[in-house]
Amino acid sequence: MSDRRKIATRESYGRVLEKLGAEYPNLTVLDADLVGATKTAYFQKSYPERHFDCGIAEANMMGVAAGLATEGFIPVVSTFAMFAAGRAFEQVRNSIGYPALNVKIVASHGGISVGEDGATHQCNEDLALMRSIPGMTVVCPADGVETEAAIRAILAYDGPAYVRLGRSDVPMFHDEEHYRFELGKGVTLREGRDVTLFATGLCVYESLRAAEILSANGIDAEVINLHTVKPIDEALVIRSAKKTGRVVTVEEHSTVGGLGSAVCDVLCEKAPTLTLKIGIPDVFGRSGSAQKLLDHFGLTGEKIAQKVLDWMKDPA
Amino acid sequence: MNEIEKLQDLKEKAAELRRVIVKTVYEAQSGHIGGSLSSAEILTALYFSEMKLDPAQPRMEERDRFVLSKGHVTPAYYGALAMKGFFPLEDLKGFRKLESYLQGHPDRNKVAGVDMSSGSLGQGVSAAVGIALAGKLKGADWRTYTLLGDGEIQEGQVWEAFMFAAQHKLDNLCVIIDNNGLQADGSIDAIASPNPIDEKLRAFGFSVCVIDGHDFKEILNAFRQARNTRGMPTAIIAKTVKGKGVSFMENQSSWHGKAPNAEQFAQAWRELEVAR
């Protein structure tokens, strides 16, 4: 599994956005002085008249997007997750979420894989924040193929949506030709009997790697990609939890309020299941290379497998 | 109607709007009365003279757009919309009540004639800028108006929006600042002064008019000037009196968000009847 082509989800986003510019004449793109980093630069180059660099002013950018949406344009707004979901939270809630406007917020640099910039720029809270807004769809693609499919899907959907992308290169493991993406539907990537690993974003691939290690240790793990964190695929979560009886959630996000919480919200009401939440454990990130940080926070296949093994032996 | 008759008609409409405002807040026992009364002439001028609108087609493409950035003055906004015919005046009895669609702050999905939901200060102006930008992208000739409070411009987002509007030469945007000098906690000067507002806006790339916000001649002139301005957005700084028209409410920040009791309502009504 290690020789796969690697590409950052933000790069795939930039490429597909440029393609979609031709398909959607009412697509407008807004950025906040980060066109090179969020990769909206490709769209900007092809469609300069529909790309607006709003400067370092994210609050206003969200409002401008809202205004454009009221006039039938489809605004796609990009900046870092920290500033989209964090700084501009209230603008997203009140100017986009409350009026249920057709604005797509596509935020790059989610999670600790931002790397060297450190804690101030590593947003480990965006899924929690966006998930709390009524009517907001929240998507966290796992690789380039899924990113392209997710961007196409949210543009075809009418309503506010938040998509979280990453800065670092991640392996492309979905099959470009055959992958079918459906908003709100999880994808079972590996069937298993002993434990379910529900993962999102770059942790999906790492969970697949963990499942291989677990298999070598006699544990048959099911791996499910929950690319849509909201609305979560309740039926699939319940079905798999009932089948394996043990649940692990894996995300590059705080264990407060993200995928782990979304899964537990379903399970505690409808299928109580012992659950281990793997993620950033309610602490801030720090500087370092993305790979070293993923290892430091226990989000590599090896570390995930070890945590699951320890927990399966002694869940208390 | 000649010019004099038109101004007289607008004056009578503003007087009626004031009565609607006071009655609405009294019946709801909730709502922002001071800033509603200060903006009565501005909204009357917009809805009964300046803006191209059709109450039968609230989302008509060719209409002029309006965003109430100082979203708390719904008693004045809903009053103007109802008087214009977007919904029945008697619906104002439900203002701010659970059974009613008339929310405390504007909701574009619930109220006919409302172009943008607003209320969280500083946000409406950005949406108005986005709408004006959309107008430019469409090559449309309709215009976008937005009304802000002078306390509201303490929000940093407002200046982000102003920079964007000037950068993109949004001459189809007209920003009106209801400059009554008071915010909820007192005088804007005593809290975090945005003054001088005119010089700041000129420095931000706006064409600026400073007018008496209770004088229809000046208001209509400013709108005309805005319409004829090219290459830059316009800001109209309307000098007003908070609580205007009700003696004991005038220039009192304590009447920012308070409802009158029965006795106060009776007195206010008597004063507003005289203004008829």
Coordinates of C-alpha atoms in Angstrom, one line a residue:
Chain A
M1 CA 0.0 0.0 0.0
S2 CA 3.0 2.3 0.4
D3 CA 3.9 2.9 -3.3
R4 CA 0.7 4.9 -4.1
R5 CA 0.8 8.3 -5.8
K6 CA 0.5 11.1 -3.3
I7 CA -1.3 14.4 -3.7
A8 CA -2.7 16.9 -1.2
T9 CA -6.5 17.2 -1.2
R10 CA -6.1 21.0 -1.7
E11 CA -4.3 20.3 -4.9
S12 CA -7.0 18.1 -6.2
Y13 CA -9.5 20.7 -5.2
G14 CA -7.8 23.4 -7.1
R15 CA -7.7 21.3 -10.3
V16 CA -11.3 20.2 -10.2
L17 CA -12.5 23.8 -9.3
E18 CA -10.9 25.0 -12.5
K19 CA -12.6 22.3 -14.5
L20 CA -16.0 23.1 -12.9
G21 CA -15.6 26.8 -13.9
A22 CA -16.6 25.7 -17.4
E23 CA -19.6 23.6 -16.2
Y24 CA -21.0 26.2 -13.9
P25 CA -21.1 29.7 -15.4
N26 CA -22.6 31.0 -12.0
L27 CA -19.6 29.6 -10.0
T28 CA -17.7 32.4 -8.2
V29 CA -14.6 31.8 -6.1
L30 CA -13.6 33.9 -3.1
D31 CA -10.3 33.7 -1.3
A32 CA -8.5 35.6 1.4
D33 CA -5.0 36.2 0.3
L34 CA -4.2 32.5 0.2
V35 CA -4.8 31.7 -3.5
G36 CA -1.5 29.9 -3.8
A37 CA -2.0 27.8 -0.6
T38 CA -5.7 26.9 -1.1
K39 CA -5.1 26.3 -4.8
T40 CA -7.9 28.6 -6.0
A41 CA -5.1 30.1 -8.1
Y42 CA -5.9 27.7 -11.0
F43 CA -9.5 28.9 -11.2
Q44 CA -8.3 32.5 -10.8
K45 CA -6.0 32.1 -13.8
S46 CA -8.8 30.7 -16.0
Y47 CA -11.7 32.8 -14.8
P48 CA -10.2 36.0 -13.4
E49 CA -13.6 37.8 -13.7
R50 CA -15.2 35.3 -11.3
H51 CA -12.5 35.0 -8.8
F52 CA -12.3 37.6 -5.9
D53 CA -9.3 37.8 -3.6
C54 CA -11.0 39.5 -0.7
G55 CA -7.7 40.2 1.1
I56 CA -7.1 39.3 4.7
A57 CA -10.7 39.8 5.7
E58 CA -12.5 36.5 6.2
A59 CA -15.5 37.9 8.0
N60 CA -16.4 40.2 5.1
M61 CA -15.6 37.4 2.6
M62 CA -18.3 35.1 4.1
G63 CA -20.8 38.0 3.9
V64 CA -20.0 38.8 0.3
A65 CA -20.4 35.1 -0.5
A66 CA -23.8 35.2 1.2
G67 CA -24.8 38.2 -0.9
L68 CA -23.7 36.6 -4.1
A69 CA -25.7 33.4 -3.2
T70 CA -28.9 35.4 -2.7
E71 CA -28.5 36.5 -6.4
G72 CA -28.2 32.9 -7.7
F73 CA -24.4 32.7 -7.9
I74 CA -22.7 29.7 -6.4
P75 CA -19.9 31.1 -4.3
V76 CA -17.1 28.8 -3.2
V77 CA -15.1 30.3 -0.4
S78 CA -11.6 29.2 0.5
T79 CA -9.1 30.0 3.2
F80 CA -7.5 28.0 5.9
A81 CA -9.8 26.0 8.2
M82 CA -8.7 28.0 11.2
F83 CA -10.1 31.2 9.6
A84 CA -13.1 29.8 7.7
A85 CA -14.6 27.8 10.6
G86 CA -12.8 29.6 13.5
R87 CA -12.5 33.3 12.9
A88 CA -15.5 33.6 10.7
F89 CA -17.7 31.2 12.6
E90 CA -20.4 33.7 13.4
Q91 CA -20.5 35.0 9.9
V92 CA -20.9 31.4 8.6
R93 CA -23.6 30.8 11.2
N94 CA -25.7 34.0 10.8
S95 CA -25.1 35.1 7.2
I96 CA -24.9 31.7 5.5
G97 CA -26.3 29.0 7.8
Y98 CA -29.3 30.8 9.2
P99 CA -30.6 31.9 5.7
A100 CA -29.6 28.5 4.4
L101 CA -27.7 30.0 1.5
N102 CA -26.0 28.1 -1.2
V103 CA -22.5 28.9 -0.2
K104 CA -19.7 26.3 -0.3
I105 CA -16.9 26.8 2.2
V106 CA -13.9 24.8 1.1
A107 CA -11.2 25.1 3.8
S108 CA -7.7 23.9 3.4
H109 CA -5.1 23.3 6.1
G110 CA -7.4 21.3 8.4
G111 CA -5.8 19.5 11.3
I112 CA -2.2 19.0 12.5
S113 CA -0.9 17.9 9.1
V114 CA -0.5 21.7 8.5
G115 CA 2.9 20.9 10.0
E116 CA 5.6 23.5 10.7
D117 CA 3.3 26.6 11.1
G118 CA 2.2 25.1 14.4
A119 CA -0.8 25.4 16.8
T120 CA -2.1 28.8 15.7
H121 CA -2.7 27.5 12.2
Q122 CA -3.7 23.9 12.9
C123 CA -7.4 23.8 13.1
N124 CA -8.5 20.8 15.1
E125 CA -12.0 22.2 15.9
D126 CA -13.5 22.9 12.5
L127 CA -15.6 19.8 12.2
A128 CA -17.1 20.4 15.6
L129 CA -17.9 24.1 14.9
M130 CA -19.4 23.5 11.5
R131 CA -21.3 20.4 12.6
S132 CA -23.0 22.5 15.2
I133 CA -24.7 24.8 12.6
P134 CA -28.2 23.6 11.7
G135 CA -28.5 22.6 8.1
M136 CA -24.7 22.6 7.4
T137 CA -23.4 19.7 5.4
V138 CA -19.8 18.8 6.5
V139 CA -17.5 16.7 4.4
C140 CA -13.9 15.6 4.9
P141 CA -12.5 13.8 1.9
A142 CA -9.8 11.1 2.3
D143 CA -7.8 11.6 -0.9
G144 CA -7.6 13.3 -4.2
V145 CA -10.2 11.1 -6.0
E146 CA -12.7 11.6 -3.2
T147 CA -12.0 15.4 -3.1
E148 CA -12.9 15.8 -6.7
A149 CA -16.1 13.7 -6.3
A150 CA -17.0 15.6 -3.1
I151 CA -16.6 19.0 -4.7
R152 CA -18.7 18.0 -7.6
A153 CA -21.4 16.6 -5.2
I154 CA -21.6 19.8 -3.1
L155 CA -21.9 21.9 -6.2
A156 CA -24.8 19.8 -7.4
Y157 CA -26.4 20.1 -4.0
D158 CA -28.4 23.2 -3.0
G159 CA -27.5 24.4 0.5
P160 CA -24.6 25.5 2.7
A161 CA -21.7 23.0 2.9
Y162 CA -18.3 22.9 4.5
V163 CA -15.5 20.8 3.0
R164 CA -12.2 20.2 4.9
L165 CA -9.1 19.7 3.0
G166 CA -5.5 19.1 4.0
R167 CA -2.2 20.7 3.2
S168 CA 0.0 17.6 3.1
D169 CA 0.3 15.0 0.3
V170 CA -1.7 11.9 1.0
P171 CA -1.9 8.6 -0.9
M172 CA -4.5 8.3 -3.6
F173 CA -6.2 5.0 -2.8
H174 CA -9.6 5.4 -4.3
D175 CA -10.0 4.1 -7.8
E176 CA -10.5 7.1 -10.1
E177 CA -12.7 5.3 -12.6
H178 CA -15.0 3.4 -10.4
Y179 CA -15.3 5.4 -7.2
R180 CA -18.9 6.6 -6.6
F181 CA -19.4 9.3 -4.0
E182 CA -22.7 10.0 -2.4
L183 CA -23.2 12.8 0.2
G184 CA -24.2 11.4 3.5
K185 CA -23.3 7.8 2.7
G186 CA -20.4 6.1 4.3
V187 CA -18.2 3.6 2.4
T188 CA -17.3 0.2 3.8
L189 CA -13.7 -0.3 2.5
R190 CA -13.0 -3.5 4.4
E191 CA -15.4 -5.9 6.0
G192 CA -14.6 -7.3 9.5
R193 CA -16.1 -9.0 12.5
D194 CA -14.2 -7.9 15.6
V195 CA -14.1 -4.1 15.6
T196 CA -15.2 -1.2 13.3
L197 CA -12.9 1.6 12.5
F198 CA -14.9 4.7 11.5
A199 CA -12.5 7.2 10.0
T200 CA -12.5 10.4 8.0
G201 CA -10.0 12.5 6.0
L202 CA -6.4 11.3 5.9
C203 CA -7.1 8.9 8.8
V204 CA -9.1 6.6 6.4
Y205 CA -6.0 5.4 4.7
E206 CA -4.1 5.1 8.0
S207 CA -7.0 3.1 9.3
L208 CA -6.8 0.7 6.4
R209 CA -3.1 0.3 7.2
A210 CA -4.0 -0.3 10.8
A211 CA -6.5 -3.0 9.8
E212 CA -3.7 -4.9 8.0
I213 CA -1.6 -4.8 11.2
L214 CA -4.6 -5.8 13.3
S215 CA -5.2 -8.7 10.9
A216 CA -1.7 -10.0 11.4
N217 CA -2.5 -9.9 15.2
G218 CA -5.7 -11.9 14.8
I219 CA -8.2 -9.1 14.8
D220 CA -10.6 -8.7 11.9
A221 CA -11.3 -5.0 11.6
E222 CA -14.0 -3.4 9.5
V223 CA -13.0 0.0 8.0
I224 CA -15.6 2.5 7.1
N225 CA -15.0 5.9 5.5
L226 CA -17.3 8.5 6.9
H227 CA -16.5 11.3 4.4
T228 CA -19.7 13.1 5.3
V229 CA -19.5 14.0 9.0
K230 CA -22.9 15.7 8.8
P231 CA -25.4 14.4 8.0
I232 CA -23.8 11.2 9.3
D233 CA -24.7 7.8 7.8
E234 CA -26.7 6.7 10.9
A235 CA -27.9 3.4 9.4
L236 CA -24.4 2.3 8.5
V237 CA -23.0 3.3 11.8
I238 CA -25.6 1.4 13.7
R239 CA -25.4 -1.6 11.4
S240 CA -21.7 -2.0 11.7
A241 CA -21.6 -1.3 15.4
K242 CA -24.2 -4.0 16.0
K243 CA -22.2 -6.4 13.9
T244 CA -18.8 -6.0 15.5
G245 CA -19.8 -4.8 18.9
R246 CA -16.7 -2.6 19.2
V247 CA -16.2 0.8 17.7
V248 CA -13.1 3.0 17.1
T249 CA -13.3 6.5 15.6
V250 CA -10.2 7.9 13.9
E251 CA -9.8 11.5 12.9
E252 CA -7.2 14.3 12.6
H253 CA -9.4 16.5 14.7
S254 CA -10.1 17.1 18.4
T255 CA -11.8 14.2 20.1
V256 CA -14.2 16.9 21.3
G257 CA -17.0 17.4 18.9
G258 CA -15.8 15.9 15.6
L259 CA -16.3 12.5 14.0
G260 CA -15.9 10.6 17.2
S261 CA -18.6 12.7 18.9
A262 CA -20.9 12.4 15.8
V263 CA -20.6 8.6 15.9
C264 CA -21.2 8.5 19.6
D265 CA -24.2 10.8 19.3
V266 CA -25.8 8.1 17.1
L267 CA -24.6 5.1 19.1
C268 CA -25.5 6.3 22.6
E269 CA -29.1 6.8 21.6
K270 CA -29.6 3.9 19.2
A271 CA -27.0 1.2 19.7
P272 CA -24.9 1.7 22.8
T273 CA -21.4 0.4 22.0
L274 CA -18.1 0.6 23.7
T275 CA -16.2 3.2 21.7
L276 CA -12.6 4.3 21.6
K277 CA -12.1 7.8 20.1
I278 CA -8.7 8.4 18.5
G279 CA -7.9 11.9 17.5
I280 CA -6.2 15.0 19.0
P281 CA -6.9 14.6 22.7
D282 CA -8.2 18.1 23.7
V283 CA -4.7 19.7 23.3
F284 CA -3.3 22.3 20.9
G285 CA -1.0 21.1 18.1
R286 CA 2.6 22.1 17.7
S287 CA 5.3 22.7 15.1
G288 CA 6.9 19.8 13.3
S289 CA 6.8 18.0 10.0
A290 CA 3.3 16.7 9.1
Q291 CA 4.5 13.0 9.2
K292 CA 6.2 13.5 12.6
L293 CA 3.2 15.2 14.0
L294 CA 0.9 12.4 12.8
D295 CA 3.2 9.9 14.5
H296 CA 3.4 12.1 17.6
F297 CA -0.4 12.3 17.9
G298 CA -0.8 8.6 17.2
L299 CA -2.5 8.9 13.8
T300 CA -0.3 6.6 11.7
G301 CA -1.4 3.1 10.8
E302 CA 1.1 1.6 13.3
K303 CA 0.0 3.8 16.2
I304 CA -3.7 3.4 15.5
A305 CA -3.2 -0.4 15.4
Q306 CA -1.3 -0.4 18.7
K307 CA -4.0 1.7 20.4
V308 CA -6.7 -0.6 19.1
L309 CA -4.8 -3.7 20.3
D310 CA -4.3 -2.3 23.7
W311 CA -7.9 -1.2 24.0
M312 CA -9.3 -4.6 22.8
K313 CA -7.3 -6.3 25.5
D314 CA -8.3 -4.0 28.2
P315 CA -11.2 -1.7 27.2
A316 CA -11.7 -0.3 30.7
Chain B
M1 CA -47.7 65.1 -7.8
N2 CA -45.4 68.1 -7.8
E3 CA -42.2 68.3 -5.7
I4 CA -43.9 70.1 -2.8
E5 CA -46.8 67.6 -2.7
K6 CA -44.4 64.7 -2.9
L7 CA -42.4 66.0 0.1
Q8 CA -45.6 66.6 2.1
D9 CA -46.7 63.0 1.2
L10 CA -43.4 61.6 2.4
K11 CA -43.7 63.6 5.6
E12 CA -47.1 62.1 6.3
K13 CA -45.9 58.6 5.5
A14 CA -43.0 59.0 7.9
A15 CA -45.4 60.3 10.6
E16 CA -47.5 57.2 10.0
L17 CA -44.5 54.9 10.1
R18 CA -43.6 56.4 13.5
R19 CA -47.0 55.5 14.8
V20 CA -46.7 52.0 13.4
I21 CA -43.3 51.7 15.1
V22 CA -44.5 52.8 18.6
K23 CA -47.6 50.7 18.4
T24 CA -45.7 47.6 17.2
V25 CA -43.2 47.8 20.0
Y26 CA -45.9 48.6 22.6
E27 CA -48.0 45.6 21.5
A28 CA -45.0 43.3 21.4
Q29 CA -43.7 44.8 24.7
S30 CA -40.3 44.1 23.0
G31 CA -38.2 45.7 20.2
H32 CA -35.8 48.5 19.4
I33 CA -37.7 51.7 19.4
G34 CA -35.0 54.5 19.5
G35 CA -33.1 53.5 16.4
S36 CA -36.4 52.7 14.6
L37 CA -37.7 56.2 15.1
S38 CA -34.3 57.7 14.0
S39 CA -34.5 55.9 10.7
A40 CA -38.2 56.6 9.8
E41 CA -37.5 59.2 7.1
I42 CA -34.6 57.2 5.6
L43 CA -36.8 54.1 5.2
T44 CA -39.8 56.1 4.1
A45 CA -37.7 57.8 1.4
L46 CA -36.3 54.4 0.3
Y47 CA -39.6 52.6 0.2
F48 CA -41.9 55.4 -1.1
S49 CA -39.6 57.2 -3.4
E50 CA -36.2 55.9 -4.2
M51 CA -36.4 52.1 -4.6
K52 CA -37.9 50.3 -7.6
L53 CA -40.1 47.7 -6.0
D54 CA -43.2 45.7 -6.6
P55 CA -44.9 44.2 -3.4
A56 CA -46.7 41.7 -5.7
Q57 CA -43.4 40.4 -6.8
P58 CA -41.0 40.6 -3.9
R59 CA -38.2 38.9 -5.7
M60 CA -38.6 40.7 -9.0
E61 CA -35.2 40.6 -10.7
E62 CA -35.2 44.3 -11.7
R63 CA -36.0 45.5 -8.2
D64 CA -33.6 47.5 -6.1
R65 CA -32.1 45.6 -3.2
F66 CA -32.1 46.6 0.5
V67 CA -30.2 45.1 3.4
L68 CA -31.0 46.3 6.9
S69 CA -27.5 45.9 8.4
K70 CA -28.7 47.5 11.7
G71 CA -31.1 44.6 11.8
H72 CA -32.6 45.3 15.2
V73 CA -34.8 48.2 13.8
T74 CA -37.4 45.7 12.5
P75 CA -40.2 47.8 13.9
A76 CA -39.3 50.5 11.3
Y77 CA -38.4 48.0 8.6
Y78 CA -41.5 45.8 8.9
G79 CA -43.6 48.9 9.2
A80 CA -42.3 50.3 5.9
L81 CA -42.7 46.9 4.2
A82 CA -46.2 46.5 5.5
M83 CA -47.2 50.1 4.5
K84 CA -45.7 49.4 1.1
G85 CA -48.0 46.3 0.8
F86 CA -45.6 43.4 1.2
F87 CA -47.7 42.0 4.0
P88 CA -50.8 43.1 5.9
L89 CA -50.3 45.8 8.6
E90 CA -52.3 43.7 11.1
D91 CA -49.5 41.1 11.0
L92 CA -47.4 43.5 13.0
K93 CA -49.5 42.5 16.0
G94 CA -47.5 39.2 16.0
F95 CA -44.1 40.9 16.0
R96 CA -41.6 38.9 18.0
K97 CA -44.2 36.4 19.1
L98 CA -43.8 32.6 18.7
E99 CA -46.9 32.2 16.5
S100 CA -45.7 34.9 14.1
Y101 CA -43.4 34.8 11.1
L102 CA -42.1 38.3 12.1
Q103 CA -38.9 37.5 13.8
G104 CA -37.0 39.9 16.1
H105 CA -34.5 40.4 13.3
P106 CA -35.0 40.2 9.5
D107 CA -35.3 36.7 8.0
R108 CA -35.2 36.5 4.2
N109 CA -36.9 33.1 4.2
K110 CA -39.9 34.2 6.3
V111 CA -40.8 37.8 5.4
A112 CA -41.7 39.0 1.9
G113 CA -39.6 41.9 0.8
V114 CA -36.6 41.0 2.9
D115 CA -33.6 40.5 0.7
M116 CA -31.1 39.3 3.3
S117 CA -31.3 38.0 6.9
S118 CA -29.4 40.2 9.2
G119 CA -29.2 41.3 12.8
S120 CA -25.7 40.4 13.9
L121 CA -24.2 43.9 13.5
G122 CA -21.6 44.3 10.8
Q123 CA -22.7 41.4 8.7
G124 CA -25.5 43.0 6.6
V125 CA -23.2 45.4 5.0
S126 CA -21.0 42.6 3.7
A127 CA -24.0 40.8 2.2
A128 CA -25.0 44.1 0.6
V129 CA -21.6 44.4 -0.9
G130 CA -21.9 40.8 -2.2
I131 CA -25.3 41.7 -3.7
A132 CA -23.9 44.8 -5.4
L133 CA -21.0 42.7 -6.7
A134 CA -23.6 40.3 -8.1
G135 CA -25.4 43.2 -9.8
K136 CA -22.1 44.2 -11.5
L137 CA -21.5 40.6 -12.6
K138 CA -25.0 40.5 -14.1
G139 CA -24.5 43.8 -15.7
A140 CA -27.8 44.8 -14.1
D141 CA -28.9 48.4 -13.5
W142 CA -30.7 47.8 -10.2
R143 CA -29.0 49.3 -7.1
T144 CA -28.2 48.0 -3.6
Y145 CA -29.0 50.0 -0.5
T146 CA -27.9 49.2 3.1
L147 CA -28.7 50.9 6.4
L148 CA -26.2 50.8 9.2
G149 CA -26.1 52.2 12.7
D150 CA -23.3 54.5 13.8
G151 CA -22.6 52.2 16.7
E152 CA -22.5 49.3 14.3
I153 CA -19.5 50.7 12.4
Q154 CA -17.4 49.9 15.5
E155 CA -17.5 46.4 14.1
G156 CA -14.3 45.7 12.2
Q157 CA -16.1 43.7 9.5
V158 CA -17.8 47.0 8.4
W159 CA -14.5 48.4 7.3
E160 CA -13.5 45.2 5.6
A161 CA -16.7 45.5 3.6
F162 CA -16.0 49.2 2.8
M163 CA -12.5 48.3 1.5
F164 CA -14.0 45.7 -0.7
A165 CA -16.7 48.0 -2.0
A166 CA -14.2 50.7 -3.0
Q167 CA -11.7 48.1 -4.4
H168 CA -14.4 46.8 -6.7
K169 CA -15.7 50.3 -7.6
L170 CA -19.3 49.4 -6.5
D171 CA -21.0 52.5 -7.6
N172 CA -24.3 50.6 -7.5
L173 CA -24.0 50.5 -3.7
C174 CA -25.4 53.1 -1.4
V175 CA -24.5 52.8 2.2
I176 CA -26.6 54.9 4.7
I177 CA -25.4 55.4 8.2
D178 CA -28.1 56.4 10.7
N179 CA -25.9 58.8 12.7
N180 CA -27.9 59.3 15.8
G181 CA -24.9 59.4 18.0
L182 CA -26.1 56.8 20.5
Q183 CA -25.6 53.1 21.1
A184 CA -27.1 50.8 23.6
D185 CA -24.6 51.8 26.4
G186 CA -24.6 55.5 25.7
S187 CA -22.9 58.0 23.4
I188 CA -20.8 56.6 20.6
D189 CA -18.2 59.2 21.5
A190 CA -18.0 58.2 25.1
I191 CA -17.6 54.5 24.2
A192 CA -15.4 53.9 21.1
S193 CA -15.8 56.9 18.8
P194 CA -16.0 56.2 15.1
N195 CA -15.8 60.0 14.4
P196 CA -15.0 61.6 12.1
I197 CA -17.1 59.2 10.1
D198 CA -17.1 61.3 6.9
E199 CA -13.3 61.7 6.7
K200 CA -12.9 58.0 7.4
L201 CA -15.2 57.0 4.6
R202 CA -13.6 59.4 2.2
A203 CA -10.3 57.9 3.1
F204 CA -11.8 54.4 2.4
G205 CA -12.7 55.5 -1.1
F206 CA -16.3 56.5 -0.8
S207 CA -18.2 59.4 -2.2
V208 CA -19.7 60.9 1.0
C209 CA -22.8 63.0 1.7
V210 CA -23.5 64.4 5.1
I211 CA -27.2 65.2 5.5
D212 CA -30.0 65.9 7.9
G213 CA -31.5 62.4 8.1
H214 CA -35.0 63.8 8.9
D215 CA -35.1 66.2 5.9
F216 CA -36.6 64.5 2.8
K217 CA -35.2 67.1 0.4
E218 CA -31.7 66.3 1.6
I219 CA -32.3 62.6 1.7
L220 CA -33.6 62.5 -1.9
N221 CA -30.8 64.8 -3.1
A222 CA -28.3 62.5 -1.6
F223 CA -29.8 59.5 -3.3
R224 CA -29.8 61.3 -6.6
Q225 CA -26.2 62.2 -6.1
A226 CA -25.4 58.6 -5.3
R227 CA -27.1 57.4 -8.5
N228 CA -25.0 59.8 -10.5
T229 CA -21.7 58.8 -8.9
R230 CA -19.5 56.6 -11.1
G231 CA -16.5 54.4 -10.1
M232 CA -17.0 54.5 -6.4
P233 CA -19.6 53.6 -3.8
T234 CA -21.6 56.3 -1.9
A235 CA -22.0 56.7 1.8
I236 CA -24.8 58.9 3.1
I237 CA -24.2 60.0 6.7
A238 CA -27.6 60.8 7.9
K239 CA -27.5 63.0 11.1
T240 CA -30.5 61.9 13.1
V241 CA -32.1 62.0 16.5
K242 CA -32.5 58.7 18.3
G243 CA -36.1 58.3 19.5
K244 CA -37.2 61.2 17.1
G245 CA -40.8 62.3 17.4
V246 CA -41.4 61.2 21.0
S247 CA -40.2 63.9 23.4
F248 CA -39.2 61.7 26.2
M249 CA -37.4 59.2 24.0
E250 CA -35.3 61.7 22.0
N251 CA -31.6 61.4 22.5
Q252 CA -32.0 58.8 25.2
S253 CA -29.9 55.7 24.8
S254 CA -32.1 54.1 27.5
W255 CA -34.8 53.9 24.8
H256 CA -32.5 51.8 22.5
G257 CA -34.3 48.5 23.2
K258 CA -37.1 49.2 25.6
A259 CA -40.9 49.0 25.2
P260 CA -43.1 51.8 26.5
N261 CA -45.7 51.0 29.2
A262 CA -49.4 52.0 28.8
E263 CA -48.9 55.5 30.1
Q264 CA -45.8 56.1 28.0
F265 CA -47.5 54.7 25.0
A266 CA -50.5 57.0 25.5
Q267 CA -48.2 60.1 25.7
A268 CA -46.2 59.0 22.7
W269 CA -49.3 58.4 20.7
R270 CA -50.6 61.9 21.5
E271 CA -47.4 63.5 20.4
L272 CA -47.3 61.4 17.1
E273 CA -51.0 62.2 16.4
V274 CA -50.2 65.9 16.5
A275 CA -47.4 65.3 13.9
R276 CA -50.0 64.0 11.5

